[in-house]
Amino acid sequence: MNGPPEPVPGARALFTLGPSVAHLNHGSYGAVPAPVQRIQARLRAEQEQDPDGFFAELPDRIARARARIATSLGAEPDRIALLTNVTEGMAVVLDSVPLAEGDEILVTDHGYGVVAEAARRRAAETGARVRTVRLSLHTPDEQAVRARLLAAVGDRTRIAVLDLVTSPTAREVAGAPLLAELASRGVVTVVDAAHAPGMLPVRLGGGAGGAGGADFWIGNLHKWAFAPRATAVLAVGGSWRPRIRPLTLSWEHDRGFPGRVEWRGTADYTPWLAAPAGFTLLEQLGADRVRAHNDALAGYGARLLAERAGLRPLAVMPGVAMRALRLPPGVAESDHGARALMVAVARRLHTRIAVRPWLGGGVLRISAQLYNRPEEYRELACGLRELIAR
């Protein structure tokens, strides 16, 4: 078995996580490095010294932060908008695309649960329906996923909501060939790229589309790009920008996109203003070096879980700092069972993981970030073997 990667010197000291818990679930909430925390703290202090002046200057300051973020994502600043998270971005998109009775929204059973629920609510409001494409956990590769999804597209398929990297199973769905084929069939494509910024190289492009090959592309910055919570980016393809409907009307509405999406009155915008510092830190550490380390460490952890706890690894997407493994039949097959296993692992093994219920055996997901240590995965693997044997 290949050993773990060498740690990046000094990287663990950048984080303020408590030492009593092994945090192997970076993919859920991220962890804000201390230098970025300090920048946000200074911004909050500045805000409280002169709230009127701070808010008066905010639209311009947000625009400057957006421009720096756009550079890191290979995007044009006027083709992206800042918001709080992918869930909010999905709500904006679903409310902006017209739907008629009988239209279909296509989702997969590997998608994020709340996103699927948002699609169902929108469908109920418009008389549309949601078609869920079921993908086997053991579908071998992106090409097989593409074939399964294209087979589900019908004459009334209006929108396809697809993950770039699925949250529960850490695999690729929204590859470039699939997006191109869907576009050729007139399907509006919405990419949930919650895990992409920071973890994968992202080049959204500056052409007519500017949304990474999709009509809409939404990515969180507070997971892998070291930004404060809650910060995300919505990239919108050309013809859709004038038609975007914000969730809240504001004094910036008549300025059009992106201001009409970003502004929501008296809110905390300091995460957005501090977000460029996260990208700066990633670049200083060496983005490729960080990605290679995290990918290798996640792979090491997955091998331990397979060899010592008997879990079955699922398909791996290259470069992804998460791994998903199948639990034995009867373990975590329900929501209650999945929650109970996460609680047991937290209380008895002092470790944070993610578990998704699945018939035939739930799915356990681990993440890897610079602050993680190889022994944390070894202790999880040994302790988990005893837990699931009970």
mmCIF file with all atom_site columns, N, CA and C in Angstrom, residues 248-279:
data_model
loop_
_atom_site.group_PDB
_atom_site.id
_atom_site.type_symbol
_atom_site.label_atom_id
_atom_site.label_alt_id
_atom_site.label_comp_id
_atom_site.label_asym_id
_atom_site.label_entity_id
_atom_site.label_seq_id
_atom_site.pdbx_PDB_ins_code
_atom_site.Cartn_x
_atom_site.Cartn_y
_atom_site.Cartn_z
_atom_site.occupancy
_atom_site.B_iso_or_equiv
_atom_site.pdbx_formal_charge
_atom_site.auth_seq_id
_atom_site.auth_comp_id
_atom_site.auth_asym_id
_atom_site.auth_atom_id
_atom_site.pdbx_PDB_model_num
ATOM 1  N N  . THR A 1 248 ? -34.603 38.692 -3.821  1.00 0.00 ? 248 THR A N  1
ATOM 2  C CA . THR A 1 248 ? -35.064 39.881 -3.106  1.00 0.00 ? 248 THR A CA 1
ATOM 3  C C  . THR A 1 248 ? -34.824 41.113 -3.960  1.00 0.00 ? 248 THR A C  1
ATOM 4  N N  . LEU A 1 249 ? -35.842 41.941 -4.101  1.00 0.00 ? 249 LEU A N  1
ATOM 5  C CA . LEU A 1 249 ? -35.649 43.220 -4.786  1.00 0.00 ? 249 LEU A CA 1
ATOM 6  C C  . LEU A 1 249 ? -34.819 44.151 -3.904  1.00 0.00 ? 249 LEU A C  1
ATOM 7  N N  . SER A 1 250 ? -33.990 44.979 -4.538  1.00 0.00 ? 250 SER A N  1
ATOM 8  C CA . SER A 1 250 ? -33.134 45.877 -3.782  1.00 0.00 ? 250 SER A CA 1
ATOM 9  C C  . SER A 1 250 ? -32.926 47.166 -4.561  1.00 0.00 ? 250 SER A C  1
ATOM 10 N N  . TRP A 1 251 ? -32.238 48.100 -3.929  1.00 0.00 ? 251 TRP A N  1
ATOM 11 C CA . TRP A 1 251 ? -31.939 49.371 -4.602  1.00 0.00 ? 251 TRP A CA 1
ATOM 12 C C  . TRP A 1 251 ? -30.958 49.194 -5.756  1.00 0.00 ? 251 TRP A C  1
ATOM 13 N N  . GLU A 1 252 ? -30.325 48.042 -5.848  1.00 0.00 ? 252 GLU A N  1
ATOM 14 C CA . GLU A 1 252 ? -29.399 47.763 -6.950  1.00 0.00 ? 252 GLU A CA 1
ATOM 15 C C  . GLU A 1 252 ? -30.090 47.072 -8.126  1.00 0.00 ? 252 GLU A C  1
ATOM 16 N N  . HIS A 1 253 ? -31.387 46.845 -8.033  1.00 0.00 ? 253 HIS A N  1
ATOM 17 C CA . HIS A 1 253 ? -32.076 46.039 -9.040  1.00 0.00 ? 253 HIS A CA 1
ATOM 18 C C  . HIS A 1 253 ? -31.937 46.609 -10.452 1.00 0.00 ? 253 HIS A C  1
ATOM 19 N N  . ASP A 1 254 ? -32.095 47.901 -10.571 1.00 0.00 ? 254 ASP A N  1
ATOM 20 C CA . ASP A 1 254 ? -32.082 48.498 -11.907 1.00 0.00 ? 254 ASP A CA 1
ATOM 21 C C  . ASP A 1 254 ? -30.691 48.535 -12.531 1.00 0.00 ? 254 ASP A C  1
ATOM 22 N N  . ARG A 1 255 ? -29.670 48.215 -11.755 1.00 0.00 ? 255 ARG A N  1
ATOM 23 C CA . ARG A 1 255 ? -28.322 48.134 -12.314 1.00 0.00 ? 255 ARG A CA 1
ATOM 24 C C  . ARG A 1 255 ? -28.094 46.853 -13.100 1.00 0.00 ? 255 ARG A C  1
ATOM 25 N N  . GLY A 1 256 ? -29.019 45.924 -12.982 1.00 0.00 ? 256 GLY A N  1
ATOM 26 C CA . GLY A 1 256 ? -28.889 44.666 -13.708 1.00 0.00 ? 256 GLY A CA 1
ATOM 27 C C  . GLY A 1 256 ? -27.933 43.697 -13.031 1.00 0.00 ? 256 GLY A C  1
ATOM 28 N N  . PHE A 1 257 ? -27.613 42.646 -13.774 1.00 0.00 ? 257 PHE A N  1
ATOM 29 C CA . PHE A 1 257 ? -26.697 41.613 -13.287 1.00 0.00 ? 257 PHE A CA 1
ATOM 30 C C  . PHE A 1 257 ? -25.261 42.140 -13.335 1.00 0.00 ? 257 PHE A C  1
ATOM 31 N N  . PRO A 1 258 ? -24.445 41.896 -12.312 1.00 0.00 ? 258 PRO A N  1
ATOM 32 C CA . PRO A 1 258 ? -24.659 41.024 -11.156 1.00 0.00 ? 258 PRO A CA 1
ATOM 33 C C  . PRO A 1 258 ? -25.176 41.713 -9.902  1.00 0.00 ? 258 PRO A C  1
ATOM 34 N N  . GLY A 1 259 ? -25.214 43.063 -9.897  1.00 0.00 ? 259 GLY A N  1
ATOM 35 C CA . GLY A 1 259 ? -25.595 43.780 -8.691  1.00 0.00 ? 259 GLY A CA 1
ATOM 36 C C  . GLY A 1 259 ? -26.964 43.404 -8.164  1.00 0.00 ? 259 GLY A C  1
ATOM 37 N N  . ARG A 1 260 ? -27.918 43.175 -9.057  1.00 0.00 ? 260 ARG A N  1
ATOM 38 C CA . ARG A 1 260 ? -29.265 42.877 -8.600  1.00 0.00 ? 260 ARG A CA 1
ATOM 39 C C  . ARG A 1 260 ? -29.349 41.543 -7.851  1.00 0.00 ? 260 ARG A C  1
ATOM 40 N N  . VAL A 1 261 ? -28.404 40.631 -8.129  1.00 0.00 ? 261 VAL A N  1
ATOM 41 C CA . VAL A 1 261 ? -28.370 39.355 -7.419  1.00 0.00 ? 261 VAL A CA 1
ATOM 42 C C  . VAL A 1 261 ? -27.632 39.496 -6.096  1.00 0.00 ? 261 VAL A C  1
ATOM 43 N N  . GLU A 1 262 ? -26.609 40.333 -6.075  1.00 0.00 ? 262 GLU A N  1
ATOM 44 C CA . GLU A 1 262 ? -25.725 40.401 -4.912  1.00 0.00 ? 262 GLU A CA 1
ATOM 45 C C  . GLU A 1 262 ? -26.307 41.196 -3.747  1.00 0.00 ? 262 GLU A C  1
ATOM 46 N N  . TRP A 1 263 ? -26.977 42.278 -4.045  1.00 0.00 ? 263 TRP A N  1
ATOM 47 C CA . TRP A 1 263 ? -27.348 43.201 -2.974  1.00 0.00 ? 263 TRP A CA 1
ATOM 48 C C  . TRP A 1 263 ? -28.610 42.742 -2.262  1.00 0.00 ? 263 TRP A C  1
ATOM 49 N N  . ARG A 1 264 ? -28.556 42.680 -0.947  1.00 0.00 ? 264 ARG A N  1
ATOM 50 C CA . ARG A 1 264 ? -29.723 42.297 -0.162  1.00 0.00 ? 264 ARG A CA 1
ATOM 51 C C  . ARG A 1 264 ? -29.831 43.146 1.095   1.00 0.00 ? 264 ARG A C  1
ATOM 52 N N  . GLY A 1 265 ? -29.495 44.435 0.928   1.00 0.00 ? 265 GLY A N  1
ATOM 53 C CA . GLY A 1 265 ? -29.679 45.401 2.016   1.00 0.00 ? 265 GLY A CA 1
ATOM 54 C C  . GLY A 1 265 ? -28.728 45.160 3.168   1.00 0.00 ? 265 GLY A C  1
ATOM 55 N N  . THR A 1 266 ? -29.275 45.214 4.382   1.00 0.00 ? 266 THR A N  1
ATOM 56 C CA . THR A 1 266 ? -28.460 45.105 5.587   1.00 0.00 ? 266 THR A CA 1
ATOM 57 C C  . THR A 1 266 ? -28.093 43.645 5.831   1.00 0.00 ? 266 THR A C  1
ATOM 58 N N  . ALA A 1 267 ? -26.977 43.241 5.312   1.00 0.00 ? 267 ALA A N  1
ATOM 59 C CA . ALA A 1 267 ? -26.476 41.877 5.476   1.00 0.00 ? 267 ALA A CA 1
ATOM 60 C C  . ALA A 1 267 ? -24.983 41.953 5.758   1.00 0.00 ? 267 ALA A C  1
ATOM 61 N N  . ASP A 1 268 ? -24.407 40.823 6.107   1.00 0.00 ? 268 ASP A N  1
ATOM 62 C CA . ASP A 1 268 ? -22.964 40.769 6.370   1.00 0.00 ? 268 ASP A CA 1
ATOM 63 C C  . ASP A 1 268 ? -22.246 40.403 5.077   1.00 0.00 ? 268 ASP A C  1
ATOM 64 N N  . TYR A 1 269 ? -21.589 41.381 4.480   1.00 0.00 ? 269 TYR A N  1
ATOM 65 C CA . TYR A 1 269 ? -20.866 41.164 3.222   1.00 0.00 ? 269 TYR A CA 1
ATOM 66 C C  . TYR A 1 269 ? -19.373 40.927 3.452   1.00 0.00 ? 269 TYR A C  1
ATOM 67 N N  . THR A 1 270 ? -18.958 40.909 4.724   1.00 0.00 ? 270 THR A N  1
ATOM 68 C CA . THR A 1 270 ? -17.517 40.757 4.980   1.00 0.00 ? 270 THR A CA 1
ATOM 69 C C  . THR A 1 270 ? -16.956 39.424 4.473   1.00 0.00 ? 270 THR A C  1
ATOM 70 N N  . PRO A 1 271 ? -17.730 38.314 4.442   1.00 0.00 ? 271 PRO A N  1
ATOM 71 C CA . PRO A 1 271 ? -17.150 37.100 3.849   1.00 0.00 ? 271 PRO A CA 1
ATOM 72 C C  . PRO A 1 271 ? -16.742 37.299 2.390   1.00 0.00 ? 271 PRO A C  1
ATOM 73 N N  . TRP A 1 272 ? -17.558 38.028 1.630   1.00 0.00 ? 272 TRP A N  1
ATOM 74 C CA . TRP A 1 272 ? -17.239 38.260 0.215   1.00 0.00 ? 272 TRP A CA 1
ATOM 75 C C  . TRP A 1 272 ? -15.997 39.134 0.065   1.00 0.00 ? 272 TRP A C  1
ATOM 76 N N  . LEU A 1 273 ? -15.900 40.169 0.913   1.00 0.00 ? 273 LEU A N  1
ATOM 77 C CA . LEU A 1 273 ? -14.750 41.070 0.810   1.00 0.00 ? 273 LEU A CA 1
ATOM 78 C C  . LEU A 1 273 ? -13.452 40.372 1.208   1.00 0.00 ? 273 LEU A C  1
ATOM 79 N N  . ALA A 1 274 ? -13.551 39.385 2.100   1.00 0.00 ? 274 ALA A N  1
ATOM 80 C CA . ALA A 1 274 ? -12.359 38.653 2.536   1.00 0.00 ? 274 ALA A CA 1
ATOM 81 C C  . ALA A 1 274 ? -12.032 37.470 1.628   1.00 0.00 ? 274 ALA A C  1
ATOM 82 N N  . ALA A 1 275 ? -12.974 37.069 0.783   1.00 0.00 ? 275 ALA A N  1
ATOM 83 C CA . ALA A 1 275 ? -12.790 35.862 -0.033  1.00 0.00 ? 275 ALA A CA 1
ATOM 84 C C  . ALA A 1 275 ? -11.550 35.909 -0.925  1.00 0.00 ? 275 ALA A C  1
ATOM 85 N N  . PRO A 1 276 ? -11.196 37.035 -1.541  1.00 0.00 ? 276 PRO A N  1
ATOM 86 C CA . PRO A 1 276 ? -9.981  37.035 -2.372  1.00 0.00 ? 276 PRO A CA 1
ATOM 87 C C  . PRO A 1 276 ? -8.731  36.621 -1.601  1.00 0.00 ? 276 PRO A C  1
ATOM 88 N N  . ALA A 1 277 ? -8.708  36.894 -0.295  1.00 0.00 ? 277 ALA A N  1
ATOM 89 C CA . ALA A 1 277 ? -7.544  36.501 0.505   1.00 0.00 ? 277 ALA A CA 1
ATOM 90 C C  . ALA A 1 277 ? -7.392  34.992 0.561   1.00 0.00 ? 277 ALA A C  1
ATOM 91 N N  . GLY A 1 278 ? -8.507  34.260 0.477   1.00 0.00 ? 278 GLY A N  1
ATOM 92 C CA . GLY A 1 278 ? -8.424  32.801 0.445   1.00 0.00 ? 278 GLY A CA 1
ATOM 93 C C  . GLY A 1 278 ? -7.718  32.310 -0.798  1.00 0.00 ? 278 GLY A C  1
ATOM 94 N N  . PHE A 1 279 ? -8.067  32.900 -1.943  1.00 0.00 ? 279 PHE A N  1
ATOM 95 C CA . PHE A 1 279 ? -7.385  32.523 -3.187  1.00 0.00 ? 279 PHE A CA 1
ATOM 96 C C  . PHE A 1 279 ? -5.912  32.911 -3.142  1.00 0.00 ? 279 PHE A C  1
#
